[in-house]
Amino acid sequence: MNLLIKNGRVIDPASGRDEVADVAVAAGRIVSIGALRGEFTPQRVIDATGLVVAPGLVDLAARLREPGHEHEGMLESEMAAAVAGGVTSVVCLPDTDPVLDEPGLVEMLKFRAEKLHQSRLFPLGALTRNLAGEVLTEMAELTEAGCIGFGQAEVPLVSTQVLQRALQYASTFGYTVWLRPQELYLGKGVAASGPLATRLGLSGVPVAAETIALHTIFELQRSTRARVHLCRLSSAAGVALVRQAKAEGLPVSCDVSINSLHLIDADIGFFDSRARLTPPLRQQRDRDALREALADGTIDALVSDHNPVDEDAKTLPFAESEPGATGFELLLSLALKWGQELGLSLPRALSVLTRDPAQVLGSALGTLQASVGQVIEGGVADLCVFDPEAVWQVLPQALRSQGKHTPFAYELTGTAMPGQVRYTVVGGQVAFERA
């Protein structure tokens, strides 16, 4: 389809572009920004007056719940939720059932996602077989099948010897290891350690669970020089350690979830399982440190941590409920909210969803590296067109995800969200259009 998006405010954090211009798309690529060159006959025209035309969002942490957990989320429903949120590139975690530790499983998942013609899917492969932490997977074969890195999802590696071998192997071949820093034995609680958890009688997860894991990872990085991406940082102390590691020159990047960026442990309220999350919500000082670290670039990307959970698993006592919340459709608005509250420019707020996560993926994107997370002539036409002035309420039943649970529901917060996606374009095709 030849597509012309007229009169939109084109923002590309990667190049610094911020201007009102037309964007012409043909054969899945952007052929011009601004004045049309040569012959171009649009088959469809989108009037984007008053709207922002931005790169499609890149989400580095999502569970699609398939295979194995289809009762909580189908590939169709969750990819539909992704494009409804303006997300055109999704990194999915390997803790499916069966685990993504075989090339055939990865190829099948990518094939099914491609047939949907919605977001691009970039799977993480399992670092160890069945995520058991004992035997390394065949990383080379998984990479050929389409994996962009390797991780353990929420399963900590108990053996530092296995982790060292994994980092040595990954360093040799240039792979990135994705780890959520959490020490196994200290991390078995259900809420962040502190006065609130004590008062509610909930088992706590101390900050040390994160910092001990970070110290171990950084020490092994010093000897292996492996590239590590730290998933969903949650504490001020963790931020300080990452800042030191980056200053030292270690090849490390990290992200933070929309939940930790906006919520604190007090949002658990009276044992509200919608706030049962992993990592657990911490105190206000931790949230404030995370917000500042995302603004100054210590934290590289903001992620949805999309994790749909069904009704039966959520309507249980807090400690017994399954952690997780839907996030795809809230990602853009919560980034804009963070930017507004810190007085950041719109391009800066968008960069943590576009340019910066694309840089984390880097060469793993292959031929897409030159254009994912950007609005650039000749690049793939993955675009998010949104209304920056729109205000909307999070009504769970209106979400496209199969998971309806979120701690940002309007009935809980009483606050509306800024910005709303109007169109999502993937590979030159309109994958989502708000009625």
Short mmCIF file of C-alpha atoms in Angstrom, two decimals:
data_model
loop_
_atom_site.label_atom_id
_atom_site.label_comp_id
_atom_site.label_asym_id
_atom_site.label_seq_id
_atom_site.Cartn_x
_atom_site.Cartn_y
_atom_site.Cartn_z
CA MET A 1 0.00 0.00 0.00
CA ASN A 2 1.12 3.54 -0.82
CA LEU A 3 0.33 5.51 2.33
CA LEU A 4 0.55 9.25 2.90
CA ILE A 5 0.44 10.63 6.45
CA LYS A 6 -0.18 14.37 6.12
CA ASN A 7 0.46 17.33 8.39
CA GLY A 8 1.66 15.40 11.43
CA ARG A 9 4.34 16.52 13.87
CA VAL A 10 7.14 14.13 12.96
CA ILE A 11 9.37 13.39 15.96
CA ASP A 12 12.43 11.18 15.59
CA PRO A 13 14.59 11.17 18.74
CA ALA A 14 17.39 9.34 16.91
CA SER A 15 18.01 12.14 14.40
CA GLY A 16 16.61 15.07 16.38
CA ARG A 17 13.89 15.67 13.80
CA ASP A 18 10.88 17.56 15.19
CA GLU A 19 8.80 19.26 12.50
CA VAL A 20 5.41 19.27 10.87
CA ALA A 21 5.78 17.26 7.67
CA ASP A 22 4.19 14.67 5.41
CA VAL A 23 5.44 11.08 5.51
CA ALA A 24 5.10 8.98 2.36
CA VAL A 25 5.26 5.19 2.57
CA ALA A 26 5.60 2.70 -0.28
CA ALA A 27 6.55 -1.00 -0.38
CA GLY A 28 6.81 -1.04 3.39
CA ARG A 29 9.40 1.73 3.61
CA ILE A 30 9.43 5.48 4.14
CA VAL A 31 10.15 7.04 0.76
CA SER A 32 10.06 10.69 1.80
CA ILE A 33 9.61 12.99 4.78
CA GLY A 34 8.49 16.44 3.74
CA ALA A 35 8.15 17.32 0.08
CA LEU A 36 7.28 14.42 -2.19
CA ARG A 37 9.96 13.50 -4.70
CA GLY A 38 9.12 11.80 -7.97
CA GLU A 39 5.81 10.17 -8.75
CA PHE A 40 3.82 9.01 -5.76
CA THR A 41 0.13 8.18 -5.83
CA PRO A 42 -1.22 7.39 -2.36
CA GLN A 43 -3.80 4.66 -2.04
CA ARG A 44 -4.66 5.95 1.41
CA VAL A 45 -4.21 9.34 3.06
CA ILE A 46 -4.21 9.81 6.85
CA ASP A 47 -4.74 13.38 8.05
CA ALA A 48 -2.46 13.66 11.08
CA THR A 49 -3.14 17.32 11.82
CA GLY A 50 -2.62 17.82 15.55
CA LEU A 51 -1.12 14.34 15.89
CA VAL A 52 2.45 13.16 16.49
CA VAL A 53 4.09 10.79 14.02
CA ALA A 54 6.74 8.90 15.97
CA PRO A 55 8.75 5.71 15.48
CA GLY A 56 6.90 2.55 16.43
CA LEU A 57 7.54 1.75 20.07
CA VAL A 58 10.12 -0.91 21.00
CA ASP A 59 9.18 -2.94 24.10
CA LEU A 60 12.01 -4.98 25.62
CA ALA A 61 9.96 -7.04 28.09
CA ALA A 62 6.68 -8.83 27.42
CA ARG A 63 5.07 -12.18 27.97
CA LEU A 64 2.68 -13.29 25.25
CA ARG A 65 1.66 -16.38 27.30
CA GLU A 66 1.88 -18.70 24.32
CA PRO A 67 2.76 -21.53 24.10
CA GLY A 68 1.55 -23.12 27.30
CA HIS A 69 -0.54 -20.44 28.98
CA GLU A 70 -3.22 -19.76 26.37
CA HIS A 71 -5.86 -19.41 29.09
CA GLU A 72 -4.06 -16.21 30.15
CA GLY A 73 -3.17 -14.83 26.74
CA MET A 74 -3.27 -15.89 23.10
CA LEU A 75 -0.71 -14.66 20.59
CA GLU A 76 -3.57 -13.04 18.65
CA SER A 77 -4.94 -11.09 21.61
CA GLU A 78 -1.58 -9.94 22.96
CA MET A 79 -0.17 -8.85 19.60
CA ALA A 80 -3.42 -6.96 19.02
CA ALA A 81 -2.86 -5.25 22.38
CA ALA A 82 0.70 -4.40 21.34
CA VAL A 83 -0.29 -2.55 18.17
CA ALA A 84 -3.15 -0.87 20.04
CA GLY A 85 -0.44 0.55 22.29
CA GLY A 86 1.72 1.69 19.37
CA VAL A 87 4.26 -1.08 19.97
CA THR A 88 5.72 -2.35 16.69
CA SER A 89 8.67 -4.37 18.06
CA VAL A 90 8.28 -6.81 20.98
CA VAL A 91 10.92 -8.78 22.87
CA CYS A 92 9.28 -11.81 24.47
CA LEU A 93 10.70 -13.77 27.39
CA PRO A 94 11.65 -17.46 27.16
CA ASP A 95 9.63 -18.82 30.10
CA THR A 96 6.85 -20.30 27.99
CA ASP A 97 5.71 -23.91 28.27
CA PRO A 98 7.66 -25.53 26.74
CA VAL A 99 10.58 -23.18 27.36
CA LEU A 100 12.16 -21.47 24.33
CA ASP A 101 15.28 -23.63 24.41
CA GLU A 102 14.85 -25.40 21.04
CA PRO A 103 15.23 -23.77 17.59
CA GLY A 104 11.99 -25.35 16.35
CA LEU A 105 9.95 -23.69 19.08
CA VAL A 106 11.47 -20.29 18.29
CA GLU A 107 10.84 -20.69 14.56
CA MET A 108 7.24 -21.74 15.17
CA LEU A 109 6.58 -18.73 17.42
CA LYS A 110 8.11 -16.28 14.93
CA PHE A 111 6.19 -17.86 12.05
CA ARG A 112 2.87 -17.55 13.88
CA ALA A 113 3.62 -13.93 14.80
CA GLU A 114 4.53 -13.04 11.22
CA LYS A 115 1.27 -14.53 9.94
CA LEU A 116 -0.65 -12.08 12.14
CA HIS A 117 0.93 -9.06 10.37
CA GLN A 118 1.06 -7.07 13.59
CA SER A 119 4.10 -6.29 15.76
CA ARG A 120 7.53 -7.66 14.96
CA LEU A 121 8.51 -10.38 17.43
CA PHE A 122 12.04 -10.77 18.78
CA PRO A 123 12.27 -13.81 21.09
CA LEU A 124 14.78 -14.23 23.89
CA GLY A 125 16.14 -17.74 24.04
CA ALA A 126 16.59 -19.63 27.29
CA LEU A 127 20.11 -19.32 28.68
CA THR A 128 19.98 -22.82 30.17
CA ARG A 129 17.95 -25.87 29.17
CA ASN A 130 14.45 -25.69 30.57
CA LEU A 131 15.68 -22.67 32.58
CA ALA A 132 17.00 -25.21 35.08
CA GLY A 133 20.32 -23.41 35.51
CA GLU A 134 22.47 -26.47 34.83
CA VAL A 135 23.26 -26.95 31.13
CA LEU A 136 23.72 -24.15 28.60
CA THR A 137 21.47 -24.10 25.54
CA GLU A 138 22.75 -24.23 21.97
CA MET A 139 23.00 -20.47 21.64
CA ALA A 140 24.30 -20.50 18.06
CA GLU A 141 21.37 -22.58 16.81
CA LEU A 142 18.85 -20.46 18.73
CA THR A 143 20.37 -17.31 17.25
CA GLU A 144 19.98 -18.75 13.75
CA ALA A 145 16.34 -19.50 14.59
CA GLY A 146 15.74 -15.84 15.47
CA CYS A 147 16.69 -15.25 19.12
CA ILE A 148 18.17 -11.82 19.85
CA GLY A 149 19.69 -12.72 23.21
CA PHE A 150 19.49 -15.20 26.07
CA GLY A 151 18.04 -15.01 29.55
CA GLN A 152 16.49 -16.80 32.49
CA ALA A 153 13.29 -14.70 32.71
CA GLU A 154 12.37 -14.75 36.43
CA VAL A 155 14.42 -17.84 37.27
CA PRO A 156 17.66 -16.85 39.05
CA LEU A 157 20.83 -18.73 38.23
CA VAL A 158 21.99 -20.33 41.47
CA SER A 159 25.34 -21.53 40.11
CA THR A 160 27.84 -18.74 39.53
CA GLN A 161 29.95 -21.27 37.65
CA VAL A 162 27.16 -21.80 35.10
CA LEU A 163 26.68 -18.04 34.84
CA GLN A 164 30.40 -17.53 34.29
CA ARG A 165 30.45 -20.15 31.52
CA ALA A 166 27.38 -18.60 29.93
CA LEU A 167 28.99 -15.16 29.92
CA GLN A 168 32.25 -16.56 28.53
CA TYR A 169 30.42 -18.28 25.69
CA ALA A 170 28.21 -15.26 24.97
CA SER A 171 31.23 -12.96 24.95
CA THR A 172 33.05 -15.18 22.43
CA PHE A 173 30.20 -14.95 19.92
CA GLY A 174 28.94 -11.46 20.68
CA TYR A 175 25.62 -12.47 22.22
CA THR A 176 23.86 -10.42 24.90
CA VAL A 177 22.79 -12.06 28.15
CA TRP A 178 19.57 -10.66 29.66
CA LEU A 179 19.34 -11.04 33.43
CA ARG A 180 16.95 -9.81 36.07
CA PRO A 181 19.21 -9.21 39.06
CA GLN A 182 17.75 -11.13 41.99
CA GLU A 183 19.47 -13.44 44.44
CA LEU A 184 17.41 -16.62 44.75
CA TYR A 185 17.09 -17.06 48.48
CA LEU A 186 16.57 -13.41 49.43
CA GLY A 187 14.13 -12.94 46.56
CA LYS A 188 11.44 -15.39 47.65
CA GLY A 189 9.13 -12.82 49.25
CA VAL A 190 6.00 -11.26 47.78
CA ALA A 191 6.49 -7.56 48.66
CA ALA A 192 9.40 -5.17 49.14
CA SER A 193 10.92 -5.35 52.61
CA GLY A 194 9.96 -2.38 54.72
CA PRO A 195 7.45 -1.06 57.24
CA LEU A 196 4.47 -1.69 54.95
CA ALA A 197 5.29 -5.35 54.31
CA THR A 198 5.87 -5.84 58.04
CA ARG A 199 2.57 -4.18 58.92
CA LEU A 200 0.67 -6.29 56.37
CA GLY A 201 2.43 -9.48 57.42
CA LEU A 202 3.83 -10.09 53.91
CA SER A 203 7.17 -11.81 53.32
CA GLY A 204 9.71 -9.25 52.16
CA VAL A 205 12.27 -8.99 49.37
CA PRO A 206 15.17 -6.80 50.58
CA VAL A 207 17.09 -4.45 48.28
CA ALA A 208 20.09 -6.70 48.93
CA ALA A 209 18.45 -9.35 46.75
CA GLU A 210 19.05 -7.01 43.80
CA THR A 211 22.42 -5.56 44.81
CA ILE A 212 24.05 -8.91 45.63
CA ALA A 213 23.05 -10.19 42.20
CA LEU A 214 24.38 -7.01 40.56
CA HIS A 215 27.75 -7.32 42.32
CA THR A 216 28.03 -10.92 41.08
CA ILE A 217 27.12 -10.01 37.50
CA PHE A 218 29.53 -7.08 37.35
CA GLU A 219 32.39 -9.11 38.83
CA LEU A 220 31.89 -11.80 36.19
CA GLN A 221 31.63 -9.16 33.48
CA ARG A 222 35.02 -7.79 34.44
CA SER A 223 36.62 -11.13 33.63
CA THR A 224 34.51 -12.12 30.62
CA ARG A 225 33.67 -8.71 29.06
CA ALA A 226 30.28 -10.17 28.08
CA ARG A 227 27.50 -7.76 27.24
CA VAL A 228 24.66 -7.89 29.77
CA HIS A 229 21.24 -6.28 29.72
CA LEU A 230 19.73 -5.91 33.20
CA CYS A 231 15.97 -6.37 33.22
CA ARG A 232 13.57 -4.33 35.35
CA LEU A 233 15.77 -2.57 37.87
CA SER A 234 13.82 -1.75 41.03
CA SER A 235 15.94 0.06 43.64
CA ALA A 236 17.94 3.23 44.25
CA ALA A 237 20.90 1.13 45.39
CA GLY A 238 20.70 -0.84 42.15
CA VAL A 239 20.71 2.38 40.15
CA ALA A 240 23.86 3.54 41.96
CA LEU A 241 25.66 0.28 41.15
CA VAL A 242 24.66 0.44 37.47
CA ARG A 243 25.87 4.04 37.31
CA GLN A 244 29.25 2.96 38.68
CA ALA A 245 29.45 0.03 36.27
CA LYS A 246 28.75 2.25 33.28
CA ALA A 247 31.34 4.80 34.47
CA GLU A 248 33.81 1.93 34.68
CA GLY A 249 33.08 1.03 31.07
CA LEU A 250 31.40 -2.33 31.58
CA PRO A 251 29.22 -3.33 28.60
CA VAL A 252 25.92 -3.08 30.44
CA SER A 253 22.46 -1.67 29.72
CA CYS A 254 19.25 -1.83 31.75
CA ASP A 255 15.54 -1.11 31.76
CA VAL A 256 12.76 -0.27 34.21
CA SER A 257 9.09 -1.23 34.10
CA ILE A 258 6.18 1.20 33.93
CA ASN A 259 5.07 -0.20 37.29
CA SER A 260 8.26 0.60 39.20
CA LEU A 261 8.47 4.00 37.49
CA HIS A 262 5.09 5.18 38.80
CA LEU A 263 4.04 3.07 41.78
CA ILE A 264 5.31 2.39 45.30
CA ASP A 265 4.66 -0.27 47.92
CA ALA A 266 1.83 1.77 49.45
CA ASP A 267 -0.14 1.16 46.24
CA ILE A 268 -0.70 -2.39 47.47
CA GLY A 269 -3.41 -0.79 49.59
CA PHE A 270 -5.45 -3.42 51.42
CA PHE A 271 -3.81 -6.48 49.84
CA ASP A 272 -4.83 -5.53 46.28
CA SER A 273 -3.47 -8.36 44.10
CA ARG A 274 -3.45 -6.07 41.06
CA ALA A 275 -0.32 -4.59 42.63
CA ARG A 276 1.26 -8.03 43.08
CA LEU A 277 4.17 -7.57 40.68
CA THR A 278 7.66 -8.82 39.97
CA PRO A 279 9.90 -7.09 40.90
CA PRO A 280 7.88 -5.93 43.92
CA LEU A 281 6.98 -2.26 44.25
CA ARG A 282 9.48 -0.49 46.48
CA GLN A 283 9.51 2.72 48.51
CA GLN A 284 9.17 6.25 47.18
CA ARG A 285 12.92 6.95 47.35
CA ASP A 286 13.49 3.98 45.03
CA ARG A 287 10.82 5.14 42.60
CA ASP A 288 12.26 8.66 42.54
CA ALA A 289 15.77 7.32 41.88
CA LEU A 290 14.45 5.19 39.01
CA ARG A 291 12.66 8.17 37.47
CA GLU A 292 15.79 10.33 37.60
CA ALA A 293 18.00 7.53 36.29
CA LEU A 294 15.73 7.03 33.28
CA ALA A 295 15.87 10.77 32.63
CA ASP A 296 19.68 11.02 32.83
CA GLY A 297 20.31 7.89 30.73
CA THR A 298 21.61 5.59 33.46
CA ILE A 299 18.57 3.43 32.72
CA ASP A 300 18.34 2.89 28.98
CA ALA A 301 14.73 1.96 28.33
CA LEU A 302 11.21 1.89 29.70
CA VAL A 303 9.33 -1.42 29.30
CA SER A 304 5.71 -2.44 29.69
CA ASP A 305 6.55 -5.68 31.53
CA HIS A 306 3.34 -6.90 29.91
CA ASN A 307 2.26 -10.06 31.71
CA PRO A 308 -1.44 -10.97 31.34
CA VAL A 309 -2.87 -12.98 34.23
CA ASP A 310 -6.28 -14.62 34.24
CA GLU A 311 -9.06 -13.96 36.73
CA ASP A 312 -8.63 -17.16 38.71
CA ALA A 313 -4.93 -16.51 39.35
CA LYS A 314 -5.51 -12.92 40.48
CA THR A 315 -8.56 -13.30 42.69
CA LEU A 316 -6.60 -14.99 45.44
CA PRO A 317 -5.06 -13.73 48.69
CA PHE A 318 -2.23 -11.33 47.85
CA ALA A 319 0.65 -13.69 48.66
CA GLU A 320 -0.94 -16.54 46.69
CA SER A 321 -1.95 -14.56 43.61
CA GLU A 322 0.09 -14.72 40.42
CA PRO A 323 2.31 -11.66 39.88
CA GLY A 324 1.82 -9.67 36.69
CA ALA A 325 -0.22 -6.98 34.97
CA THR A 326 -1.17 -5.98 31.46
CA GLY A 327 1.00 -3.19 30.09
CA PHE A 328 1.17 -2.85 26.29
CA GLU A 329 -1.70 -0.38 26.00
CA LEU A 330 -0.41 1.79 28.87
CA LEU A 331 3.24 2.08 27.82
CA LEU A 332 3.05 5.26 25.74
CA SER A 333 0.79 7.13 28.14
CA LEU A 334 2.91 6.28 31.18
CA ALA A 335 6.05 7.43 29.37
CA LEU A 336 4.34 10.73 28.53
CA LYS A 337 3.14 11.06 32.13
CA TRP A 338 6.69 10.52 33.42
CA GLY A 339 8.03 13.09 30.96
CA GLN A 340 5.43 15.67 31.92
CA GLU A 341 6.03 15.22 35.64
CA LEU A 342 9.79 15.66 35.22
CA GLY A 343 9.46 18.56 32.77
CA LEU A 344 11.10 16.68 29.89
CA SER A 345 10.57 17.43 26.23
CA LEU A 346 8.29 15.19 24.19
CA PRO A 347 11.22 13.86 22.08
CA ARG A 348 13.12 12.94 25.26
CA ALA A 349 10.10 11.10 26.68
CA LEU A 350 9.71 9.19 23.41
CA SER A 351 13.39 8.27 23.16
CA VAL A 352 13.14 5.75 26.04
CA LEU A 353 10.53 3.88 23.96
CA THR A 354 12.16 4.15 20.55
CA ARG A 355 15.79 5.06 19.93
CA ASP A 356 17.19 3.86 23.26
CA PRO A 357 15.68 0.33 23.36
CA ALA A 358 16.60 -0.08 19.67
CA GLN A 359 20.21 0.71 20.63
CA VAL A 360 20.02 -1.96 23.35
CA LEU A 361 19.07 -4.51 20.69
CA GLY A 362 21.79 -3.23 18.36
CA SER A 363 23.21 -5.68 15.86
CA ALA A 364 20.78 -8.40 17.01
CA LEU A 365 18.20 -6.61 14.84
CA GLY A 366 20.15 -7.59 11.72
CA THR A 367 19.02 -5.68 8.64
CA LEU A 368 16.45 -3.80 10.73
CA GLN A 369 19.14 -2.16 12.88
CA ALA A 370 19.31 0.89 10.63
CA SER A 371 15.62 1.74 10.96
CA VAL A 372 13.86 0.20 14.01
CA GLY A 373 13.09 2.94 16.53
CA GLN A 374 13.54 5.67 13.90
CA VAL A 375 11.62 7.68 11.35
CA ILE A 376 14.11 7.80 8.51
CA GLU A 377 13.90 7.93 4.73
CA GLY A 378 14.58 4.48 3.32
CA GLY A 379 13.85 2.84 6.68
CA VAL A 380 11.05 0.40 7.42
CA ALA A 381 7.72 2.13 7.99
CA ASP A 382 7.05 1.20 11.61
CA LEU A 383 5.17 4.19 12.99
CA CYS A 384 3.09 5.21 15.98
CA VAL A 385 0.67 8.07 15.29
CA PHE A 386 -0.84 9.42 18.50
CA ASP A 387 -2.80 12.35 19.87
CA PRO A 388 -0.66 14.04 22.54
CA GLU A 389 -3.62 16.08 23.82
CA ALA A 390 -6.01 13.16 24.30
CA VAL A 391 -6.93 12.12 27.82
CA TRP A 392 -8.40 8.69 28.51
CA GLN A 393 -9.36 6.42 31.37
CA VAL A 394 -7.96 2.92 31.84
CA LEU A 395 -11.06 0.74 31.82
CA PRO A 396 -9.84 -2.88 32.10
CA GLN A 397 -12.68 -4.43 30.12
CA ALA A 398 -11.93 -2.12 27.19
CA LEU A 399 -8.33 -3.36 26.93
CA ARG A 400 -7.54 -5.64 24.01
CA SER A 401 -5.24 -7.86 26.03
CA GLN A 402 -6.72 -11.04 27.40
CA GLY A 403 -5.31 -9.94 30.76
CA LYS A 404 -7.57 -7.28 32.30
CA HIS A 405 -5.64 -6.67 35.52
CA THR A 406 -3.67 -3.46 35.99
CA PRO A 407 -2.84 -1.30 39.03
CA PHE A 408 -3.47 1.75 36.81
CA ALA A 409 -7.20 1.06 36.41
CA TYR A 410 -9.22 4.26 36.70
CA GLU A 411 -11.33 2.83 39.52
CA LEU A 412 -8.12 2.48 41.56
CA THR A 413 -6.21 5.65 40.69
CA GLY A 414 -8.95 8.12 39.74
CA THR A 415 -6.52 9.65 37.27
CA ALA A 416 -6.71 9.73 33.49
CA MET A 417 -3.86 8.97 31.09
CA PRO A 418 -2.27 11.47 28.70
CA GLY A 419 -1.85 10.68 25.01
CA GLN A 420 -3.64 8.04 22.96
CA VAL A 421 -2.58 5.99 19.95
CA ARG A 422 -4.65 6.69 16.85
CA TYR A 423 -2.83 4.60 14.23
CA THR A 424 -0.06 2.01 14.27
CA VAL A 425 1.77 1.23 11.06
CA VAL A 426 3.95 -1.90 10.77
CA GLY A 427 5.91 -2.51 7.61
CA GLY A 428 3.85 0.08 5.76
CA GLN A 429 0.51 -1.54 6.67
CA VAL A 430 -1.99 0.02 9.09
CA ALA A 431 -2.03 -2.63 11.82
CA PHE A 432 -4.26 -0.64 14.19
CA GLU A 433 -6.71 2.20 13.77
CA ARG A 434 -8.73 3.65 16.61
CA ALA A 435 -12.37 4.04 15.66
#
